[in-house]
Amino acid sequence: DGGITQSPKYLFRKEGQNVTLSCEQNLNHDAMYWYRQDPGQGLRLIYYSQIVNDFQKGDIAEGYSVSREKKESFPLTVTSAQKNPTAFYLCASVDRGPSYEQYFGPGTRLTVT
Amino acid sequence: GENVEQHPSTLSVQEGDSAVIKCTYSDSASNYFPWYKQELGKRPQLIIDIRSNVGEKKDQRIAVTLNKTAKHFSLHITETQPEDSAVYFCAGGTSYGKLTFGQGTILTVHP
């Protein structure tokens, strides 16, 4: 299924708890991205990383944190500071090659109550 | 930053008809415009993309046109089939950088 995985598929947390979403790829892609998708809306960029040990804020970074210690992995932490964390989270990666296609993982649906 | 507007938000057609979805963008530095199809609960999948040095690209029943002067691009699906029913997203950005997505079009193809 494309070489980019996210786990778990469904995640439930209580308000006030931090939670970390996993994203792993074996495509040897340099760049990785995290998006948030809310019902009836497009994808909004949270953070992205174009190289190991470096990452940039996207359009809605507040309340989130990331790390990029390995090329294959780009975990996203949803902190208690994120006011509306319930959403569908998608991770993507892209190669530097002739195709600029962003390959998406299957997503994690996070529900915070 | 880039702003991408997509219209219409919903589109209903009869099987065999054509469907057109339009997007506008704001940043003249954007040079890459992909279109993604997302079925319910699944990941978005690239269906076609176009770069700013090309005005039109076609792949079987799907085509995309780009007008750089007017900063708009469109997706055209001909001979629609029920399996084309999904949410379609346009996006704009630089080819190896950030993409900004439109808000999506729910396409329903009635048999």
mmCIF file of N, CA and C in Angstrom, chain A:
data_model
loop_
_atom_site.group_PDB
_atom_site.id
_atom_site.type_symbol
_atom_site.label_atom_id
_atom_site.label_comp_id
_atom_site.label_asym_id
_atom_site.label_seq_id
_atom_site.Cartn_x
_atom_site.Cartn_y
_atom_site.Cartn_z
ATOM 1 N N ASP A 1 0.820 -1.205 0.000
ATOM 2 C CA ASP A 1 0.000 0.000 0.000
ATOM 3 C C ASP A 1 0.861 1.265 0.000
ATOM 4 N N GLY A 2 1.871 1.318 -0.832
ATOM 5 C CA GLY A 2 2.553 2.580 -1.090
ATOM 6 C C GLY A 2 3.794 2.836 -0.285
ATOM 7 N N GLY A 3 4.083 2.078 0.777
ATOM 8 C CA GLY A 3 5.332 2.270 1.477
ATOM 9 C C GLY A 3 5.320 3.355 2.525
ATOM 10 N N ILE A 4 4.166 3.943 2.805
ATOM 11 C CA ILE A 4 4.081 4.923 3.888
ATOM 12 C C ILE A 4 2.963 4.486 4.823
ATOM 13 N N THR A 5 3.292 4.328 6.076
ATOM 14 C CA THR A 5 2.338 3.781 7.037
ATOM 15 C C THR A 5 2.111 4.755 8.175
ATOM 16 N N GLN A 6 0.922 4.696 8.716
ATOM 17 C CA GLN A 6 0.554 5.489 9.881
ATOM 18 C C GLN A 6 -0.118 4.551 10.884
ATOM 19 N N SER A 7 0.208 4.777 12.128
ATOM 20 C CA SER A 7 -0.453 3.971 13.153
ATOM 21 C C SER A 7 -0.702 4.822 14.387
ATOM 22 N N PRO A 8 -1.774 4.490 15.123
ATOM 23 C CA PRO A 8 -2.800 3.525 14.749
ATOM 24 C C PRO A 8 -3.799 4.134 13.762
ATOM 25 N N LYS A 9 -4.756 3.342 13.315
ATOM 26 C CA LYS A 9 -5.770 3.855 12.392
ATOM 27 C C LYS A 9 -6.784 4.715 13.143
ATOM 28 N N TYR A 10 -7.141 4.282 14.350
ATOM 29 C CA TYR A 10 -8.059 5.035 15.207
ATOM 30 C C TYR A 10 -7.388 5.240 16.555
ATOM 31 N N LEU A 11 -7.564 6.426 17.121
ATOM 32 C CA LEU A 11 -6.933 6.747 18.400
ATOM 33 C C LEU A 11 -7.916 7.568 19.218
ATOM 34 N N PHE A 12 -8.069 7.157 20.468
ATOM 35 C CA PHE A 12 -8.980 7.868 21.366
ATOM 36 C C PHE A 12 -8.185 8.351 22.569
ATOM 37 N N ARG A 13 -8.392 9.604 22.927
ATOM 38 C CA ARG A 13 -7.680 10.173 24.073
ATOM 39 C C ARG A 13 -8.613 11.076 24.864
ATOM 40 N N LYS A 14 -8.252 11.233 26.119
ATOM 41 C CA LYS A 14 -8.965 12.169 26.973
ATOM 42 C C LYS A 14 -8.363 13.549 26.802
ATOM 43 N N GLU A 15 -9.199 14.544 26.948
ATOM 44 C CA GLU A 15 -8.737 15.934 26.876
ATOM 45 C C GLU A 15 -7.635 16.165 27.896
ATOM 46 N N GLY A 16 -6.615 16.919 27.496
ATOM 47 C CA GLY A 16 -5.525 17.234 28.412
ATOM 48 C C GLY A 16 -4.328 16.323 28.271
ATOM 49 N N GLN A 17 -4.478 15.241 27.501
ATOM 50 C CA GLN A 17 -3.362 14.308 27.297
ATOM 51 C C GLN A 17 -2.660 14.612 25.984
ATOM 52 N N ASN A 18 -1.347 14.490 26.003
ATOM 53 C CA ASN A 18 -0.602 14.551 24.743
ATOM 54 C C ASN A 18 -0.711 13.189 24.054
ATOM 55 N N VAL A 19 -0.646 13.203 22.734
ATOM 56 C CA VAL A 19 -0.686 11.947 22.001
ATOM 57 C C VAL A 19 0.234 12.059 20.792
ATOM 58 N N THR A 20 0.940 10.956 20.492
ATOM 59 C CA THR A 20 1.875 10.958 19.365
ATOM 60 C C THR A 20 1.383 10.029 18.272
ATOM 61 N N LEU A 21 1.327 10.568 17.056
ATOM 62 C CA LEU A 21 0.916 9.808 15.881
ATOM 63 C C LEU A 21 2.171 9.415 15.108
ATOM 64 N N SER A 22 2.176 8.167 14.672
ATOM 65 C CA SER A 22 3.344 7.640 13.985
ATOM 66 C C SER A 22 3.207 7.764 12.473
ATOM 67 N N CYS A 23 4.321 8.061 11.800
ATOM 68 C CA CYS A 23 4.388 8.051 10.343
ATOM 69 C C CYS A 23 5.752 7.508 9.933
ATOM 70 N N GLU A 24 5.728 6.428 9.168
ATOM 71 C CA GLU A 24 6.954 5.797 8.708
ATOM 72 C C GLU A 24 6.881 5.568 7.209
ATOM 73 N N GLN A 25 8.011 5.783 6.510
ATOM 74 C CA GLN A 25 8.039 5.503 5.075
ATOM 75 C C GLN A 25 9.336 4.773 4.719
ATOM 76 N N ASN A 26 9.199 3.847 3.771
ATOM 77 C CA ASN A 26 10.376 3.114 3.299
ATOM 78 C C ASN A 26 10.626 3.404 1.820
ATOM 79 N N LEU A 27 10.226 4.597 1.395
ATOM 80 C CA LEU A 27 10.372 5.019 0.002
ATOM 81 C C LEU A 27 11.657 5.796 -0.239
ATOM 82 N N ASN A 28 12.425 5.994 0.806
ATOM 83 C CA ASN A 28 13.672 6.769 0.728
ATOM 84 C C ASN A 28 13.407 8.226 0.319
ATOM 85 N N HIS A 29 12.248 8.731 0.725
ATOM 86 C CA HIS A 29 11.904 10.113 0.412
ATOM 87 C C HIS A 29 12.532 11.065 1.414
ATOM 88 N N ASP A 30 12.978 12.205 0.916
ATOM 89 C CA ASP A 30 13.579 13.178 1.811
ATOM 90 C C ASP A 30 12.540 13.994 2.580
ATOM 91 N N ALA A 31 11.496 14.401 1.891
ATOM 92 C CA ALA A 31 10.534 15.328 2.487
ATOM 93 C C ALA A 31 9.309 14.593 3.019
ATOM 94 N N MET A 32 8.840 15.048 4.179
ATOM 95 C CA MET A 32 7.636 14.487 4.789
ATOM 96 C C MET A 32 6.754 15.614 5.312
ATOM 97 N N TYR A 33 5.460 15.350 5.345
ATOM 98 C CA TYR A 33 4.475 16.379 5.661
ATOM 99 C C TYR A 33 3.406 15.817 6.582
ATOM 100 N N TRP A 34 2.833 16.677 7.417
ATOM 101 C CA TRP A 34 1.662 16.334 8.209
ATOM 102 C C TRP A 34 0.537 17.298 7.865
ATOM 103 N N TYR A 35 -0.639 16.698 7.593
ATOM 104 C CA TYR A 35 -1.843 17.475 7.294
ATOM 105 C C TYR A 35 -2.945 17.095 8.272
ATOM 106 N N ARG A 36 -3.834 18.025 8.442
ATOM 107 C CA ARG A 36 -5.043 17.776 9.223
ATOM 108 C C ARG A 36 -6.223 17.948 8.284
ATOM 109 N N GLN A 37 -7.204 17.037 8.389
ATOM 110 C CA GLN A 37 -8.399 17.139 7.565
ATOM 111 C C GLN A 37 -9.622 17.090 8.467
ATOM 112 N N ASP A 38 -10.456 18.103 8.364
ATOM 113 C CA ASP A 38 -11.717 18.155 9.100
ATOM 114 C C ASP A 38 -12.858 17.900 8.127
ATOM 115 N N PRO A 39 -13.988 17.408 8.631
ATOM 116 C CA PRO A 39 -15.105 17.064 7.736
ATOM 117 C C PRO A 39 -15.469 18.205 6.797
ATOM 118 N N GLY A 40 -15.571 17.898 5.515
ATOM 119 C CA GLY A 40 -15.982 18.885 4.528
ATOM 120 C C GLY A 40 -14.927 19.932 4.219
ATOM 121 N N GLN A 41 -13.720 19.685 4.674
ATOM 122 C CA GLN A 41 -12.670 20.671 4.418
ATOM 123 C C GLN A 41 -11.487 20.028 3.719
ATOM 124 N N GLY A 42 -10.653 20.893 3.192
ATOM 125 C CA GLY A 42 -9.440 20.415 2.548
ATOM 126 C C GLY A 42 -8.384 20.036 3.556
ATOM 127 N N LEU A 43 -7.202 19.768 3.057
ATOM 128 C CA LEU A 43 -6.082 19.394 3.904
ATOM 129 C C LEU A 43 -5.327 20.657 4.304
ATOM 130 N N ARG A 44 -5.048 20.762 5.588
ATOM 131 C CA ARG A 44 -4.289 21.912 6.061
ATOM 132 C C ARG A 44 -2.951 21.439 6.611
ATOM 133 N N LEU A 45 -1.896 22.133 6.215
ATOM 134 C CA LEU A 45 -0.539 21.719 6.542
ATOM 135 C C LEU A 45 -0.181 22.097 7.971
ATOM 136 N N ILE A 46 0.295 21.115 8.735
ATOM 137 C CA ILE A 46 0.668 21.341 10.133
ATOM 138 C C ILE A 46 2.176 21.605 10.232
ATOM 139 N N TYR A 47 2.971 20.664 9.793
ATOM 140 C CA TYR A 47 4.430 20.777 9.789
ATOM 141 C C TYR A 47 4.959 20.035 8.566
ATOM 142 N N TYR A 48 6.159 20.407 8.136
ATOM 143 C CA TYR A 48 6.824 19.638 7.112
ATOM 144 C C TYR A 48 8.328 19.639 7.347
ATOM 145 N N SER A 49 8.961 18.625 6.762
ATOM 146 C CA SER A 49 10.402 18.454 6.927
ATOM 147 C C SER A 49 10.977 18.049 5.580
ATOM 148 N N GLN A 50 11.980 18.785 5.141
ATOM 149 C CA GLN A 50 12.578 18.468 3.842
ATOM 150 C C GLN A 50 13.886 17.701 3.982
ATOM 151 N N ILE A 51 14.379 17.600 5.226
ATOM 152 C CA ILE A 51 15.619 16.878 5.443
ATOM 153 C C ILE A 51 15.667 16.480 6.912
ATOM 154 N N VAL A 52 16.435 15.448 7.189
ATOM 155 C CA VAL A 52 16.561 14.985 8.579
ATOM 156 C C VAL A 52 17.064 16.113 9.470
ATOM 157 N N ASN A 53 16.515 16.149 10.683
ATOM 158 C CA ASN A 53 16.898 17.126 11.712
ATOM 159 C C ASN A 53 16.506 18.556 11.377
ATOM 160 N N ASP A 54 15.587 18.714 10.456
ATOM 161 C CA ASP A 54 15.092 20.047 10.124
ATOM 162 C C ASP A 54 13.610 19.960 9.802
ATOM 163 N N PHE A 55 12.821 20.931 10.278
ATOM 164 C CA PHE A 55 11.398 20.957 9.964
ATOM 165 C C PHE A 55 10.901 22.394 10.071
ATOM 166 N N GLN A 56 9.793 22.659 9.401
ATOM 167 C CA GLN A 56 9.206 23.994 9.369
ATOM 168 C C GLN A 56 7.720 23.934 9.733
ATOM 169 N N LYS A 57 7.254 25.016 10.311
ATOM 170 C CA LYS A 57 5.831 25.113 10.624
ATOM 171 C C LYS A 57 5.033 25.292 9.339
ATOM 172 N N GLY A 58 3.869 24.668 9.342
ATOM 173 C CA GLY A 58 2.930 24.891 8.263
ATOM 174 C C GLY A 58 1.944 25.973 8.655
ATOM 175 N N ASP A 59 0.731 25.888 8.134
ATOM 176 C CA ASP A 59 -0.256 26.935 8.362
ATOM 177 C C ASP A 59 -0.958 26.846 9.710
ATOM 178 N N ILE A 60 -0.954 25.662 10.326
ATOM 179 C CA ILE A 60 -1.697 25.493 11.587
ATOM 180 C C ILE A 60 -0.852 24.727 12.608
ATOM 181 N N ALA A 61 0.353 25.184 12.880
ATOM 182 C CA ALA A 61 1.284 24.453 13.737
ATOM 183 C C ALA A 61 0.991 24.575 15.236
ATOM 184 N N GLU A 62 0.209 25.553 15.632
ATOM 185 C CA GLU A 62 -0.008 25.775 17.059
ATOM 186 C C GLU A 62 -0.647 24.562 17.724
ATOM 187 N N GLY A 63 -0.027 24.117 18.838
ATOM 188 C CA GLY A 63 -0.558 22.967 19.567
ATOM 189 C C GLY A 63 -0.014 21.634 19.094
ATOM 190 N N TYR A 64 0.900 21.670 18.128
ATOM 191 C CA TYR A 64 1.505 20.456 17.597
ATOM 192 C C TYR A 64 3.029 20.554 17.706
ATOM 193 N N SER A 65 3.691 19.389 17.739
ATOM 194 C CA SER A 65 5.146 19.364 17.651
ATOM 195 C C SER A 65 5.562 18.136 16.856
ATOM 196 N N VAL A 66 6.756 18.215 16.249
ATOM 197 C CA VAL A 66 7.270 17.106 15.437
ATOM 198 C C VAL A 66 8.748 16.915 15.735
ATOM 199 N N SER A 67 9.280 15.800 15.243
ATOM 200 C CA SER A 67 10.714 15.565 15.249
ATOM 201 C C SER A 67 11.053 14.827 13.962
ATOM 202 N N ARG A 68 12.302 14.945 13.542
ATOM 203 C CA ARG A 68 12.727 14.216 12.345
ATOM 204 C C ARG A 68 14.173 13.740 12.591
ATOM 205 N N GLU A 69 14.281 12.727 13.418
ATOM 206 C CA GLU A 69 15.597 12.196 13.780
ATOM 207 C C GLU A 69 16.088 11.170 12.769
ATOM 208 N N LYS A 70 15.151 10.565 12.040
ATOM 209 C CA LYS A 70 15.510 9.581 11.018
ATOM 210 C C LYS A 70 14.782 9.923 9.729
ATOM 211 N N LYS A 71 15.373 9.575 8.617
ATOM 212 C CA LYS A 71 14.753 9.874 7.320
ATOM 213 C C LYS A 71 13.400 9.180 7.194
ATOM 214 N N GLU A 72 13.281 7.992 7.785
ATOM 215 C CA GLU A 72 12.083 7.178 7.599
ATOM 216 C C GLU A 72 10.906 7.601 8.460
ATOM 217 N N SER A 73 11.157 8.403 9.477
ATOM 218 C CA SER A 73 10.147 8.605 10.504
ATOM 219 C C SER A 73 9.891 10.083 10.771
ATOM 220 N N PHE A 74 8.613 10.445 10.939
ATOM 221 C CA PHE A 74 8.249 11.843 11.181
ATOM 222 C C PHE A 74 7.031 11.856 12.115
ATOM 223 N N PRO A 75 7.231 11.588 13.397
ATOM 224 C CA PRO A 75 6.100 11.524 14.328
ATOM 225 C C PRO A 75 5.543 12.904 14.661
ATOM 226 N N LEU A 76 4.251 12.937 14.865
ATOM 227 C CA LEU A 76 3.537 14.172 15.210
ATOM 228 C C LEU A 76 2.947 14.035 16.604
ATOM 229 N N THR A 77 3.229 14.992 17.470
ATOM 230 C CA THR A 77 2.632 15.011 18.804
ATOM 231 C C THR A 77 1.553 16.080 18.852
ATOM 232 N N VAL A 78 0.367 15.649 19.241
ATOM 233 C CA VAL A 78 -0.737 16.573 19.443
ATOM 234 C C VAL A 78 -0.750 16.892 20.934
ATOM 235 N N THR A 79 -0.473 18.115 21.269
ATOM 236 C CA THR A 79 -0.355 18.466 22.680
ATOM 237 C C THR A 79 -1.698 18.918 23.250
ATOM 238 N N SER A 80 -1.727 19.060 24.553
ATOM 239 C CA SER A 80 -2.951 19.504 25.212
ATOM 240 C C SER A 80 -3.274 20.959 24.878
ATOM 241 N N ALA A 81 -2.322 21.653 24.273
ATOM 242 C CA ALA A 81 -2.547 23.054 23.893
ATOM 243 C C ALA A 81 -3.369 23.179 22.611
ATOM 244 N N GLN A 82 -3.525 22.084 21.882
ATOM 245 C CA GLN A 82 -4.311 22.115 20.646
ATOM 246 C C GLN A 82 -5.794 22.123 21.047
ATOM 247 N N LYS A 83 -6.490 23.180 20.676
ATOM 248 C CA LYS A 83 -7.851 23.394 21.175
ATOM 249 C C LYS A 83 -8.881 22.428 20.600
ATOM 250 N N ASN A 84 -8.726 22.071 19.354
ATOM 251 C CA ASN A 84 -9.696 21.172 18.704
ATOM 252 C C ASN A 84 -8.954 20.020 18.021
ATOM 253 N N PRO A 85 -8.442 19.065 18.775
ATOM 254 C CA PRO A 85 -7.574 18.045 18.188
ATOM 255 C C PRO A 85 -8.303 16.945 17.423
ATOM 256 N N THR A 86 -9.588 16.796 17.620
ATOM 257 C CA THR A 86 -10.315 15.721 16.938
ATOM 258 C C THR A 86 -10.321 15.984 15.440
ATOM 259 N N ALA A 87 -9.744 15.073 14.664
ATOM 260 C CA ALA A 87 -9.619 15.250 13.217
ATOM 261 C C ALA A 87 -9.010 13.997 12.615
ATOM 262 N N PHE A 88 -8.927 13.997 11.290
ATOM 263 C CA PHE A 88 -8.253 12.951 10.533
ATOM 264 C C PHE A 88 -6.880 13.494 10.164
ATOM 265 N N TYR A 89 -5.825 12.789 10.548
ATOM 266 C CA TYR A 89 -4.454 13.266 10.320
ATOM 267 C C TYR A 89 -3.796 12.416 9.235
ATOM 268 N N LEU A 90 -3.252 13.115 8.262
ATOM 269 C CA LEU A 90 -2.610 12.448 7.133
ATOM 270 C C LEU A 90 -1.141 12.839 7.053
ATOM 271 N N CYS A 91 -0.314 11.843 6.846
ATOM 272 C CA CYS A 91 1.110 12.051 6.648
ATOM 273 C C CYS A 91 1.408 11.810 5.171
ATOM 274 N N ALA A 92 2.373 12.515 4.621
ATOM 275 C CA ALA A 92 2.743 12.331 3.220
ATOM 276 C C ALA A 92 4.247 12.459 3.077
ATOM 277 N N SER A 93 4.767 11.891 1.984
ATOM 278 C CA SER A 93 6.185 12.053 1.690
ATOM 279 C C SER A 93 6.338 12.293 0.195
ATOM 280 N N VAL A 94 7.447 12.904 -0.184
ATOM 281 C CA VAL A 94 7.696 13.199 -1.590
ATOM 282 C C VAL A 94 9.173 13.048 -1.893
ATOM 283 N N ASP A 95 9.448 12.592 -3.094
ATOM 284 C CA ASP A 95 10.816 12.366 -3.528
ATOM 285 C C ASP A 95 11.355 13.619 -4.222
ATOM 286 N N ARG A 96 12.661 13.710 -4.354
ATOM 287 C CA ARG A 96 13.265 14.807 -5.115
ATOM 288 C C ARG A 96 13.328 14.483 -6.607
ATOM 289 N N GLY A 97 12.827 13.350 -6.994
ATOM 290 C CA GLY A 97 12.956 12.906 -8.381
ATOM 291 C C GLY A 97 12.055 13.664 -9.335
ATOM 292 N N PRO A 98 11.944 13.200 -10.574
ATOM 293 C CA PRO A 98 11.191 13.912 -11.598
ATOM 294 C C PRO A 98 9.709 14.033 -11.281
ATOM 295 N N SER A 99 9.157 13.120 -10.504
ATOM 296 C CA SER A 99 7.762 13.233 -10.095
ATOM 297 C C SER A 99 7.704 13.910 -8.739
ATOM 298 N N TYR A 100 6.829 14.877 -8.596
ATOM 299 C CA TYR A 100 6.699 15.574 -7.323
ATOM 300 C C TYR A 100 5.476 15.114 -6.543
ATOM 301 N N GLU A 101 5.017 13.925 -6.877
ATOM 302 C CA GLU A 101 3.814 13.424 -6.233
ATOM 303 C C GLU A 101 4.012 13.266 -4.745
ATOM 304 N N GLN A 102 3.056 13.768 -3.975
ATOM 305 C CA GLN A 102 3.040 13.515 -2.540
ATOM 306 C C GLN A 102 2.272 12.206 -2.320
ATOM 307 N N TYR A 103 2.951 11.242 -1.693
ATOM 308 C CA TYR A 103 2.327 9.961 -1.380
ATOM 309 C C TYR A 103 1.777 10.042 0.040
ATOM 310 N N PHE A 104 0.514 9.713 0.179
ATOM 311 C CA PHE A 104 -0.129 9.823 1.479
ATOM 312 C C PHE A 104 -0.187 8.470 2.190
ATOM 313 N N GLY A 105 -0.082 8.541 3.523
ATOM 314 C CA GLY A 105 -0.355 7.373 4.338
ATOM 315 C C GLY A 105 -1.854 7.186 4.471
ATOM 316 N N PRO A 106 -2.287 6.102 5.138
ATOM 317 C CA PRO A 106 -3.713 5.804 5.261
ATOM 318 C C PRO A 106 -4.447 6.685 6.253
ATOM 319 N N GLY A 107 -3.716 7.430 7.063
ATOM 320 C CA GLY A 107 -4.359 8.353 7.990
ATOM 321 C C GLY A 107 -4.611 7.770 9.366
ATOM 322 N N THR A 108 -4.690 8.659 10.351
ATOM 323 C CA THR A 108 -5.089 8.308 11.719
ATOM 324 C C THR A 108 -6.249 9.206 12.106
ATOM 325 N N ARG A 109 -7.319 8.570 12.558
ATOM 326 C CA ARG A 109 -8.482 9.352 13.019
ATOM 327 C C ARG A 109 -8.375 9.484 14.527
ATOM 328 N N LEU A 110 -8.148 10.694 14.988
ATOM 329 C CA LEU A 110 -7.979 10.985 16.410
ATOM 330 C C LEU A 110 -9.272 11.566 16.964
ATOM 331 N N THR A 111 -9.723 10.987 18.051
ATOM 332 C CA THR A 111 -10.899 11.503 18.747
ATOM 333 C C THR A 111 -10.512 11.829 20.179
ATOM 334 N N VAL A 112 -10.721 13.070 20.559
ATOM 335 C CA VAL A 112 -10.408 13.515 21.922
ATOM 336 C C VAL A 112 -11.702 13.928 22.604
ATOM 337 N N THR A 113 -11.945 13.323 23.769
ATOM 338 C CA THR A 113 -13.191 13.628 24.502
ATOM 339 C C THR A 113 -12.908 14.146 25.906
#
